[in-house]
Amino acid sequence: MSYFYKNLSIWLIIGLVGLLLLNYLKQPPADITYIRYNEFLQKVEEGHLSTVTIKGSHISWVTSDNKIYRTIVPPPSKALPLLLKKNINIEVQEERRPHWFLKTFLSWVPFILLFIFWFFFMRTSGSGGGGGNRAMAFGKSRAQLIDTENPEVTFRDVAGVDEAKEEVAEIVDFLKNPDKFTDAGARIPAGVLLYGDPGTGKTLLARAIAGEAGVPFFSISGSNFVEMYVGIGASRVRDLFKEGKKKAPCIIFIDEIDAVGRHRSAGGGAGNDEREQTLNQLLVEMDGFEANDHVIVIAATNRQDILDPALLRPGRFDRQVMVPLPDVAGREKILKVHARKIKAGPDVDWSIIARGTPGFSGAQLANMINEAALLTTRAGRSTIDMAILEEAKDKVMMGAERRSLIITEKEKEITAYHEAGHALVAWMLPDSDPVHKVTIIPRGKALGLTMQLPEHDRYSQDRAYLFASLCTLLGGRLAEEAVFNNVTTGAGNDIERVSDIARRMVCEWGMSDKIGPVTFRPSDPLNGQPGQIFSEQTARIIDAEVNNLISSASATVRQILSEHRAVLDSIARTLLEKETIDRNEINQIVRQHGAKNA
Ligand code: ADP
Ligand code: ZN
């Protein structure tokens, strides 16, 4: 049953209970007049009444002007003999008491409501708003949160990460034939940590190990462990390992291990105790492995640097395998793996696509092919061609277009100049990555985008490159300033990135002369980095150096913008006209003005 329907049924129950309650509390019609018992007795004595109706402890009668009167009779009542004596017609009606079941149920209503509220409260406050499904899974067997499968995926489906595959090949051998290894006295790692950027295929590789070995694959995400209810995470770990040992040999896969396995010195805050308990339980389980348990734990993270060192000790995740972003050859292989599922036209050359997608992860490449397939279907065609792949690439890189967003002419003009600023500065600085595409069609959150793509795969970044990045990022805001003498909020993200890069150049990468090659890592409580302690004096020098970097980049940008104002205008005008321009068109515009790279 989907989450939506569960939610719906909860609301239905609330509605039903509400209705019943309303019915229960329903006031009698307002045109009944209640009178006191002694007044009633008096009326009887005086002979005003001829017929009454008794219902439960009520006696009602109707007067000649059609008004209803009613009185409440005390239980041991002398009304009845009196009525009989006075010769009044008595009509007795059965009291419509609520059924005992309904009554018990109704008396429980407040508790039920309370429980429901508690439920919703837990859900919204429990997981920082993120985990909708979890509260609904309450009461459901915890083991069901653990996915089990017997994957069909094999190493053939994982491309471009040959070294990682070689490193885990031994594990496949072990799982296929564990006794051979234990008889020989070999020690097989209990845990393997796969680390690397998101989307590089860590989950895929883990499933492929299970698939190759033909063993069950249990998986759970670290973020599922961290619940608000203390103790649940730990018991979930226990369940997971118990299930695993029952089905051994098998693989237990823990995605996002950093959610539980963060450095323990990390600052306080809610959920911390819980996380620690969960982590401890995990360590206890792993330490308790016997040689013949034949269970291998594979964990994945993209933040291996913040993991608690206790996790990486021998006997735990002591084998660490990096799953890197694919290089150009790797990308081609990955593209070909995913191309097996689609129909590509004769003009598609995967090596060209691979060259045009530096920095793409396997997931992004897979996503791109999927997008291309969707676009092809939507266009009513049957084979994918290069043009569609290019469109799909833009979509994956920049997010979907939001053509429906209504933008004023003025905003459009400002955006055009902003993006033209980025593009011009990038073009002028030979150290920066070439501009791939510029657009003023809103995509995702951005009103416009300037996309750069490196010529080749980049494995490290030098000072000149980083400085050029600072300049390019500042180009947008400074172009707005130069042209409109005003700035907008549109550059917020650029500015954030500028500060981040400049700070890291000074503090992490030793690129400032005054500071020298020393790292100063500020504390990062969110990610559990304890940080270093440095003097206020040093802090001041760091700030000054960061400011220096940014102001010298700004000076460079201002100079480019004023020297090539005509080119800036020209790019912005073309953008307003065409909305999207690519690298060739920018080259053309710049050449028309006779400008050259700085
Ligand atoms: P991670 O766990 O590293 O974040 P995933 O394994 O979840 O990444 O990758 C998501 C998807 O991307 C996979 O299901 C697969 O379709 C594709 N993918 C990622 N890396 C590769 C790869 N090396 N080879 C083939 N496909 C890949
Ligand atoms: Zn910008």
mmCIF file of C-alpha atoms and ligand atoms in Angstrom, residues 418-419 422 448-450 472-473 475-477 480 490-495 497, ligand 2:
data_model
loop_
_atom_site.group_PDB
_atom_site.id
_atom_site.type_symbol
_atom_site.label_atom_id
_atom_site.label_comp_id
_atom_site.label_asym_id
_atom_site.label_seq_id
_atom_site.Cartn_x
_atom_site.Cartn_y
_atom_site.Cartn_z
ATOM 1 C CA HIS A 418 24.912 38.659 -15.592
ATOM 2 C CA GLU A 419 25.485 35.542 -17.671
ATOM 3 C CA HIS A 422 30.435 35.130 -16.499
ATOM 4 C CA GLY A 448 20.190 31.763 -16.152
ATOM 5 C CA LEU A 449 23.293 29.640 -16.354
ATOM 6 C CA THR A 450 26.779 29.724 -17.742
ATOM 7 C CA THR A 472 34.473 33.962 -13.566
ATOM 8 C CA LEU A 473 32.107 33.660 -10.631
ATOM 9 C CA GLY A 475 31.930 38.248 -13.478
ATOM 10 C CA GLY A 476 28.144 37.952 -13.203
ATOM 11 C CA ARG A 477 27.621 40.277 -10.270
ATOM 12 C CA GLU A 480 25.331 43.802 -13.356
ATOM 13 C CA GLY A 490 20.634 36.600 -8.384
ATOM 14 C CA ALA A 491 24.325 36.351 -7.604
ATOM 15 C CA GLY A 492 23.843 34.848 -4.150
ATOM 16 C CA ASN A 493 25.042 31.434 -5.126
ATOM 17 C CA ASP A 494 28.051 32.819 -7.014
ATOM 18 C CA ILE A 495 29.106 34.786 -3.993
ATOM 19 C CA ARG A 497 31.039 29.826 -4.004
HETATM 20 ZN ZN ZN B 2 25.877 33.839 -11.718
#
